[in-house]
């Protein structure tokens, strides 16, 4: 039975993100292909503060008061027409796309008690995972997968379905650079790339070396070291580079520097020096006044610099 009450955390207006206002919100029944999750846990991602911070000029489609939030886990309370994979009471994790331009509705915002998700963006949770553990997966995993496998990103072949093929692929000695391996996106990217048969070179703080290696990275470099770019380029000697995933402020610039070392970084035949860009490089520190013009000026400068460098 549909619940009679729902509460959501509303962002009242762009640029005014804290505090959110918790107040009653309508309960929305699922349309075809959708389901409703009673939230048990949610995760906060960088985009959740970027949406309200830059809402006035980067996300102009959003209607306020708005319900943000992408990552949710909980139990299914209602399924829409045509949904056969899920049943009421199932433990699930999902990505809520209410802030997406195509969806653009509060019913699909994650920061509320009852969230509508699309069945294709929802997955069952195995018994071994708690709601809290599952909630951190969706956006980080899907961002990593998009960077590695989407046609307009690195377009790498998907992980093979059987281990023997993965072993075969590994023998090709192709190596991927994942800048920012200890981030949420990077942790997912290392595991996906390793499953797809690539050797991974990554960057992180030294305290996270063993963590990244436990996920599958073959070598880790400290991104704060002044010799980081040269050290990584050297590590690529004798290997074929499959491209780079740039995560974290400044990551794209540094990945370009690594791939530009043509004498050391050898690309796979017929492959350009592709970088999947997960993070924009933001000015540091962020401007506190005249944010819009200063941010635009920064973006023009940075994009021009990248175009020249590229
Ligand atoms: N989370 C998502 O779903 C998502 C989706 C799309 C885009 N992004 C973008 O991806 C980036 C990472 O987000 P996240 O949520 O994955 O991060 P996160 O899990 O919060 O990562 C935090 C870690 O990032 C590392 N780090 C900090 N500054 C760095 C830098 N300049 N270069 C490389 N690593 C750095 C630090 O690792 P050490 O402790 O090892 O130094 C820090 O512990 C952000 O720019 C975000 O906007 C994230």
Tab-separated table of C-alpha atoms and ligand atoms in Angstrom:
chain	number	residue	atom	x	y	z
A	1	UNK	CA	0.000	0.000	0.000
A	2	UNK	CA	1.285	3.445	-0.883
A	3	UNK	CA	2.475	5.368	2.205
A	4	UNK	CA	0.498	8.418	3.248
A	5	UNK	CA	3.493	10.574	4.218
A	6	UNK	CA	6.785	11.490	2.612
A	7	UNK	CA	9.459	13.987	3.646
A	8	UNK	CA	12.228	15.472	1.520
A	9	UNK	CA	15.260	17.722	2.024
A	10	UNK	CA	14.572	20.726	-0.218
A	11	UNK	CA	17.159	23.128	-1.557
A	12	UNK	CA	15.179	26.375	-1.497
A	13	UNK	CA	16.961	28.285	-4.277
A	14	UNK	CA	20.129	28.181	-6.400
A	15	UNK	CA	23.188	29.410	-4.517
A	16	UNK	CA	21.426	28.864	-1.163
A	17	UNK	CA	22.176	25.269	-0.518
A	18	UNK	CA	22.530	25.080	3.238
A	19	UNK	CA	20.640	24.337	5.281
A	20	UNK	CA	18.229	22.229	3.253
A	21	UNK	CA	14.662	22.467	4.487
A	22	UNK	CA	13.101	19.164	5.505
A	23	UNK	CA	9.373	19.288	4.894
A	24	UNK	CA	6.485	17.148	3.657
A	25	UNK	CA	6.648	16.152	-0.005
A	26	UNK	CA	4.151	14.341	-2.201
A	27	UNK	CA	4.451	10.586	-2.546
A	28	UNK	CA	4.739	9.812	-6.279
A	29	UNK	CA	3.551	6.529	-7.718
A	30	UNK	CA	5.895	4.857	-10.202
A	31	UNK	CA	5.237	5.117	-13.934
A	32	UNK	CA	5.974	2.240	-16.313
A	33	UNK	CA	9.568	1.029	-15.910
A	34	UNK	CA	9.979	2.735	-12.522
A	35	UNK	CA	9.825	1.697	-8.885
A	36	UNK	CA	9.648	3.420	-5.528
A	37	UNK	CA	12.327	2.836	-2.890
A	38	UNK	CA	11.863	3.520	0.829
A	39	UNK	CA	15.257	5.011	1.608
A	40	UNK	CA	17.426	3.307	4.221
A	41	UNK	CA	20.766	4.926	3.294
A	42	UNK	CA	22.009	7.528	0.846
A	43	UNK	CA	25.384	8.833	-0.231
A	44	UNK	CA	26.515	12.409	-0.827
A	45	UNK	CA	28.568	13.046	-3.979
A	46	UNK	CA	30.516	16.122	-5.134
A	47	UNK	CA	27.728	16.919	-7.603
A	48	UNK	CA	25.305	17.337	-4.694
A	49	UNK	CA	27.035	20.531	-3.628
A	50	UNK	CA	27.870	21.603	-7.194
A	51	UNK	CA	24.216	21.580	-8.240
A	52	UNK	CA	23.125	24.237	-5.744
A	53	UNK	CA	26.438	26.136	-5.847
A	54	UNK	CA	26.496	26.503	-9.639
A	55	UNK	CA	22.750	26.126	-10.184
A	56	UNK	CA	22.296	29.668	-11.409
A	57	UNK	CA	24.485	29.274	-14.483
A	58	UNK	CA	25.366	25.602	-15.045
A	59	UNK	CA	22.118	23.808	-14.215
A	60	UNK	CA	19.494	26.286	-15.326
A	61	UNK	CA	16.893	23.599	-16.019
A	62	UNK	CA	16.404	22.816	-12.318
A	63	UNK	CA	13.177	24.030	-10.735
A	64	UNK	CA	13.284	25.190	-7.111
A	65	UNK	CA	12.660	24.231	-4.375
A	66	UNK	CA	14.583	21.185	-5.571
A	67	UNK	CA	15.288	17.724	-4.142
A	68	UNK	CA	18.850	16.649	-4.977
A	69	UNK	CA	20.674	13.370	-4.296
A	70	UNK	CA	21.666	10.538	-6.631
A	71	UNK	CA	22.697	7.491	-4.581
A	72	UNK	CA	20.025	5.658	-2.599
A	73	UNK	CA	19.501	2.206	-1.145
A	74	UNK	CA	16.462	0.788	0.566
A	75	UNK	CA	13.509	-1.503	0.049
A	76	UNK	CA	11.054	-1.550	-2.818
A	77	UNK	CA	7.561	-0.377	-1.830
A	78	UNK	CA	5.903	-0.191	-5.241
A	79	UNK	CA	6.734	-1.201	-8.815
A	80	UNK	CA	5.430	0.345	-12.036
A	81	UNK	CA	4.022	-1.393	-15.077
A	82	UNK	CA	6.403	-3.696	-16.906
A	83	UNK	CA	8.867	-4.022	-14.015
A	84	UNK	CA	9.503	-7.723	-13.493
A	85	UNK	CA	12.998	-7.753	-11.968
A	86	UNK	CA	11.867	-6.246	-8.668
A	87	UNK	CA	9.168	-6.988	-6.117
A	88	UNK	CA	7.851	-5.195	-3.053
A	89	UNK	CA	10.226	-5.820	-0.127
A	90	UNK	CA	13.383	-6.374	-2.255
A	91	UNK	CA	16.615	-4.778	-0.959
A	92	UNK	CA	17.904	-2.546	-3.764
A	93	UNK	CA	20.363	0.195	-4.613
A	94	UNK	CA	19.673	2.769	-7.298
A	95	UNK	CA	20.775	5.932	-9.002
A	96	UNK	CA	18.131	8.666	-8.841
A	97	UNK	CA	18.207	11.031	-11.793
A	98	UNK	CA	15.791	13.770	-10.738
A	99	UNK	CA	18.380	16.493	-11.404
A	100	UNK	CA	19.088	15.222	-14.913
A	101	UNK	CA	17.810	17.504	-17.658
A	102	UNK	CA	15.796	14.680	-19.257
A	103	UNK	CA	14.082	13.660	-15.974
A	104	UNK	CA	14.000	16.937	-14.066
A	105	UNK	CA	11.514	16.169	-11.280
A	106	UNK	CA	11.662	16.121	-7.499
A	107	UNK	CA	10.059	12.655	-7.230
A	108	UNK	CA	13.400	11.260	-8.489
A	109	UNK	CA	15.606	13.225	-6.072
A	110	UNK	CA	17.494	10.955	-3.676
A	111	UNK	CA	17.256	13.057	-0.507
A	112	UNK	CA	13.806	11.924	0.572
A	113	UNK	CA	12.039	9.043	2.263
A	114	UNK	CA	10.375	7.640	-0.866
A	115	UNK	CA	12.373	7.921	-4.090
A	116	UNK	CA	11.289	7.016	-7.618
A	117	UNK	CA	14.034	5.320	-9.652
A	118	UNK	CA	14.134	3.781	-13.111
A	119	UNK	CA	14.348	-0.017	-12.991
A	120	UNK	CA	17.299	0.017	-15.406
A	121	UNK	CA	19.260	2.166	-12.933
A	122	UNK	CA	18.448	-0.057	-9.951
A	123	UNK	CA	20.074	-3.267	-8.787
A	124	UNK	CA	19.391	-5.883	-6.103
A	125	UNK	CA	21.733	-5.781	-3.081
A	126	UNK	CA	23.425	-9.058	-2.172
A	127	UNK	CA	22.934	-10.203	1.449
A	128	UNK	CA	26.619	-9.593	2.136
A	129	UNK	CA	26.218	-5.806	1.679
A	130	UNK	CA	24.541	-3.445	4.138
A	131	UNK	CA	22.367	-0.581	2.896
A	132	UNK	CA	25.148	1.856	3.846
A	133	UNK	CA	27.784	-0.087	1.905
A	134	UNK	CA	25.568	-0.375	-1.151
A	135	UNK	CA	24.535	3.298	-1.176
A	136	UNK	CA	28.024	4.531	-2.089
A	137	UNK	CA	28.220	2.481	-5.284
A	138	UNK	CA	25.887	3.837	-8.025
A	139	UNK	CA	27.257	7.202	-9.175
A	140	UNK	CA	30.920	6.371	-8.580
A	141	UNK	CA	30.605	3.064	-10.436
A	142	UNK	CA	28.566	4.445	-13.330
A	143	UNK	CA	30.941	7.397	-13.746
A	144	UNK	CA	33.924	5.043	-13.844
A	145	UNK	CA	32.183	2.718	-16.298
A	146	UNK	CA	31.239	5.649	-18.550
A	147	UNK	CA	34.833	6.940	-18.561
A	148	UNK	CA	36.273	3.548	-19.507
A	149	UNK	CA	33.711	2.024	-21.830
A	150	UNK	CA	31.463	4.679	-23.387
A	151	UNK	CA	32.000	5.240	-27.111
A	152	UNK	CA	32.711	8.959	-26.748
A	153	UNK	CA	35.055	8.343	-23.792
A	154	UNK	CA	37.894	5.759	-23.813
A	155	UNK	CA	35.692	3.184	-25.575
A	156	UNK	CA	37.667	0.239	-24.158
A	157	UNK	CA	36.237	-3.244	-24.678
A	158	UNK	CA	33.987	-4.381	-21.795
A	159	UNK	CA	35.371	-6.798	-19.195
A	160	UNK	CA	35.125	-10.268	-20.746
A	161	UNK	CA	32.564	-12.554	-19.173
A	162	UNK	CA	35.029	-15.333	-18.582
A	163	UNK	CA	38.305	-15.318	-16.696
A	164	UNK	CA	40.290	-17.076	-19.426
A	165	UNK	CA	39.608	-14.225	-21.866
A	166	UNK	CA	40.684	-11.703	-19.217
A	167	UNK	CA	43.965	-13.570	-18.751
A	168	UNK	CA	44.459	-13.604	-22.539
A	169	UNK	CA	43.865	-9.840	-22.668
A	170	UNK	CA	46.346	-9.268	-19.853
A	171	UNK	CA	49.078	-10.841	-21.931
A	172	UNK	CA	48.770	-7.954	-24.385
A	173	UNK	CA	50.499	-5.803	-21.816
A	174	UNK	CA	48.197	-2.804	-22.214
A	175	UNK	CA	48.328	-0.312	-19.384
A	176	UNK	CA	45.866	2.362	-18.357
A	177	UNK	CA	46.633	5.475	-16.333
A	178	UNK	CA	44.008	6.238	-13.701
A	179	UNK	CA	44.784	9.586	-12.124
A	180	UNK	CA	43.111	9.740	-8.688
A	181	UNK	CA	42.823	6.012	-7.949
A	182	UNK	CA	41.894	6.432	-4.272
A	183	UNK	CA	38.785	8.498	-5.023
A	184	UNK	CA	35.382	6.886	-5.139
A	185	UNK	CA	35.352	7.021	-8.965
A	186	UNK	CA	39.000	5.924	-9.155
A	187	UNK	CA	38.455	2.904	-6.869
A	188	UNK	CA	35.689	1.721	-9.183
A	189	UNK	CA	37.735	2.482	-12.305
A	190	UNK	CA	40.714	0.432	-11.067
A	191	UNK	CA	38.503	-2.602	-10.439
A	192	UNK	CA	36.670	-2.310	-13.775
A	193	UNK	CA	39.878	-1.771	-15.762
A	194	UNK	CA	41.568	-4.716	-14.062
A	195	UNK	CA	38.524	-6.907	-14.762
A	196	UNK	CA	38.761	-5.816	-18.402
A	197	UNK	CA	42.342	-7.120	-18.506
A	198	UNK	CA	44.339	-3.876	-18.279
A	199	UNK	CA	47.328	-3.219	-16.083
A	200	UNK	CA	46.712	-0.067	-14.084
A	201	UNK	CA	49.085	2.697	-13.076
A	202	UNK	CA	47.453	5.097	-10.650
A	203	UNK	CA	48.051	8.080	-8.395
A	204	UNK	CA	47.121	8.553	-4.727
A	205	UNK	CA	48.658	9.672	-1.457
A	206	UNK	CA	51.226	7.132	-0.219
A	207	UNK	CA	48.910	6.114	2.644
A	208	UNK	CA	46.509	4.743	0.018
A	209	UNK	CA	49.059	2.732	-1.996
A	210	UNK	CA	48.112	-0.587	-0.417
A	211	UNK	CA	44.396	0.224	-0.792
A	212	UNK	CA	44.769	0.921	-4.542
A	213	UNK	CA	46.958	-2.152	-4.971
A	214	UNK	CA	44.340	-4.279	-3.198
A	215	UNK	CA	41.866	-3.119	-5.878
A	216	UNK	CA	44.195	-4.207	-8.675
A	217	UNK	CA	46.569	-1.296	-9.404
A	218	UNK	CA	50.048	-2.463	-10.382
A	219	UNK	CA	51.881	0.742	-9.471
A	220	UNK	CA	50.967	3.831	-7.443
A	221	UNK	CA	52.535	7.299	-7.579
A	222	UNK	CA	52.093	10.231	-5.235
A	223	UNK	CA	50.304	13.000	-7.166
A	224	UNK	CA	51.839	15.576	-4.814
A	225	UNK	CA	55.389	14.601	-5.751
A	226	UNK	CA	57.153	17.090	-8.081
A	227	UNK	CA	58.511	14.147	-10.094
A	228	UNK	CA	55.157	12.384	-10.400
A	229	UNK	CA	54.671	12.988	-14.163
A	230	UNK	CA	58.236	11.956	-15.003
A	231	UNK	CA	58.024	8.899	-12.741
A	232	UNK	CA	54.791	7.720	-14.359
A	233	UNK	CA	56.129	8.299	-17.881
A	234	UNK	CA	59.138	6.198	-16.938
A	235	UNK	CA	56.881	3.438	-15.593
A	236	UNK	CA	55.199	3.326	-19.024
A	237	UNK	CA	58.451	2.400	-20.757
A	238	UNK	CA	58.057	-0.883	-22.608
A	239	UNK	CA	54.287	-0.898	-22.123
A	240	UNK	CA	51.422	-0.018	-24.452
A	241	UNK	CA	49.247	2.807	-23.166
A	242	UNK	CA	45.465	2.381	-23.549
A	243	UNK	CA	44.718	5.976	-22.481
A	244	UNK	CA	44.051	7.783	-19.221
A	245	UNK	CA	41.206	8.568	-16.849
A	246	UNK	CA	41.678	11.952	-15.170
A	247	UNK	CA	40.049	12.320	-11.743
A	248	UNK	CA	40.628	15.176	-9.320
A	249	UNK	CA	41.581	18.822	-9.652
A	250	UNK	CA	44.453	19.240	-12.126
A	251	UNK	CA	44.298	15.594	-13.219
A	252	UNK	CA	43.635	16.317	-16.906
A	253	UNK	CA	46.622	18.634	-17.199
A	254	UNK	CA	48.921	16.081	-15.572
A	255	UNK	CA	47.594	13.188	-17.670
A	256	UNK	CA	48.287	15.282	-20.785
A	257	UNK	CA	51.823	15.833	-19.538
A	258	UNK	CA	52.330	12.092	-19.058
A	259	UNK	CA	50.909	11.113	-22.450
A	260	UNK	CA	52.896	13.864	-24.158
A	261	UNK	CA	56.167	12.164	-23.237
A	262	UNK	CA	56.208	10.496	-26.609
A	263	UNK	CA	59.615	8.942	-26.148
A	264	UNK	CA	58.440	6.980	-23.135
A	265	UNK	CA	54.688	6.507	-23.520
A	266	UNK	CA	53.955	4.294	-26.475
A	267	UNK	CA	50.313	4.220	-27.593
A	268	UNK	CA	48.536	1.211	-29.007
A	269	UNK	CA	48.588	1.258	-32.838
A	270	UNK	CA	45.799	3.387	-34.336
A	271	UNK	CA	45.013	4.835	-30.931
A	272	UNK	CA	45.179	8.526	-30.184
A	273	UNK	CA	46.198	9.845	-26.810
A	274	UNK	CA	42.721	9.750	-25.284
A	275	UNK	CA	41.909	11.022	-21.818
A	276	UNK	CA	38.499	10.522	-20.191
A	277	UNK	CA	37.919	13.643	-18.130
A	278	UNK	CA	35.952	12.928	-14.948
A	279	UNK	CA	36.711	16.214	-13.159
A	280	UNK	CA	36.731	19.811	-14.293
A	281	UNK	CA	39.719	21.707	-13.053
A	282	UNK	CA	38.371	24.400	-10.718
A	283	UNK	CA	40.150	27.591	-9.701
A	284	UNK	CA	41.755	27.233	-6.284
A	285	UNK	CA	40.752	28.904	-4.103
A	286	UNK	CA	37.245	29.263	-5.509
A	287	UNK	CA	36.202	32.924	-5.906
A	288	UNK	CA	33.920	34.123	-3.125
A	289	UNK	CA	32.672	37.274	-4.848
A	290	UNK	CA	31.670	37.944	-8.481
A	291	UNK	CA	31.581	34.163	-8.749
A	292	UNK	CA	29.848	33.952	-12.127
A	293	UNK	CA	32.129	36.278	-14.178
A	294	UNK	CA	35.283	35.043	-12.461
A	295	UNK	CA	34.310	31.434	-12.964
A	296	UNK	CA	33.513	32.002	-16.644
A	297	UNK	CA	36.834	33.873	-17.105
A	298	UNK	CA	38.624	30.929	-15.487
A	299	UNK	CA	36.850	28.391	-17.713
A	300	UNK	CA	37.748	30.360	-20.876
A	301	UNK	CA	41.371	30.589	-19.764
A	302	UNK	CA	41.573	26.920	-18.770
A	303	UNK	CA	39.820	25.578	-21.886
A	304	UNK	CA	42.076	27.693	-24.126
A	305	UNK	CA	45.168	26.491	-22.274
A	306	UNK	CA	44.035	22.860	-22.654
A	307	UNK	CA	43.283	23.337	-26.366
A	308	UNK	CA	46.773	24.756	-26.956
A	309	UNK	CA	48.390	22.029	-24.855
A	310	UNK	CA	46.349	19.323	-26.625
B	1	LIG	N1	31.648	10.591	-6.909
B	1	LIG	C1	31.047	10.597	-8.086
B	1	LIG	O1	30.094	9.850	-8.326
B	1	LIG	C2	31.526	11.521	-9.197
B	1	LIG	C3	30.806	11.581	-10.407
B	1	LIG	C4	31.275	12.407	-11.443
B	1	LIG	C5	32.420	13.162	-11.251
B	1	LIG	N2	33.062	13.105	-10.053
B	1	LIG	C6	34.262	13.926	-9.882
B	1	LIG	O2	35.350	13.046	-9.583
B	1	LIG	C7	36.242	13.681	-8.665
B	1	LIG	C8	36.434	12.761	-7.470
B	1	LIG	O3	35.197	12.599	-6.814
B	1	LIG	P1	35.007	11.389	-5.788
B	1	LIG	O4	33.652	11.494	-5.195
B	1	LIG	O5	35.359	10.133	-6.485
B	1	LIG	O6	36.122	11.780	-4.734
B	1	LIG	P2	36.347	11.303	-3.244
B	1	LIG	O7	35.897	9.885	-3.109
B	1	LIG	O8	35.808	12.304	-2.301
B	1	LIG	O9	37.949	11.336	-3.222
B	1	LIG	C9	38.683	11.924	-2.180
B	1	LIG	C10	40.136	11.631	-2.470
B	1	LIG	O10	40.536	12.333	-3.637
B	1	LIG	C11	41.953	12.373	-3.645
B	1	LIG	N3	42.351	13.655	-4.211
B	1	LIG	C12	42.180	14.877	-3.677
B	1	LIG	N4	42.667	15.823	-4.503
B	1	LIG	C13	43.153	15.168	-5.601
B	1	LIG	C14	43.795	15.596	-6.793
B	1	LIG	N5	44.019	16.888	-7.031
B	1	LIG	N6	44.161	14.649	-7.689
B	1	LIG	C15	43.937	13.336	-7.452
B	1	LIG	N7	43.337	12.853	-6.326
B	1	LIG	C16	42.953	13.780	-5.416
B	1	LIG	C17	42.403	12.200	-2.195
B	1	LIG	O11	43.060	10.944	-2.162
B	1	LIG	P3	44.350	10.679	-1.285
B	1	LIG	O12	43.810	10.593	0.124
B	1	LIG	O13	44.892	9.396	-1.789
B	1	LIG	O14	45.252	11.858	-1.486
B	1	LIG	C18	41.088	12.148	-1.427
B	1	LIG	O15	41.156	11.275	-0.316
B	1	LIG	C19	35.615	15.032	-8.305
B	1	LIG	O16	36.217	16.019	-9.115
B	1	LIG	C20	34.156	14.864	-8.680
B	1	LIG	O17	33.558	16.094	-9.035
B	1	LIG	C21	32.655	12.301	-9.029
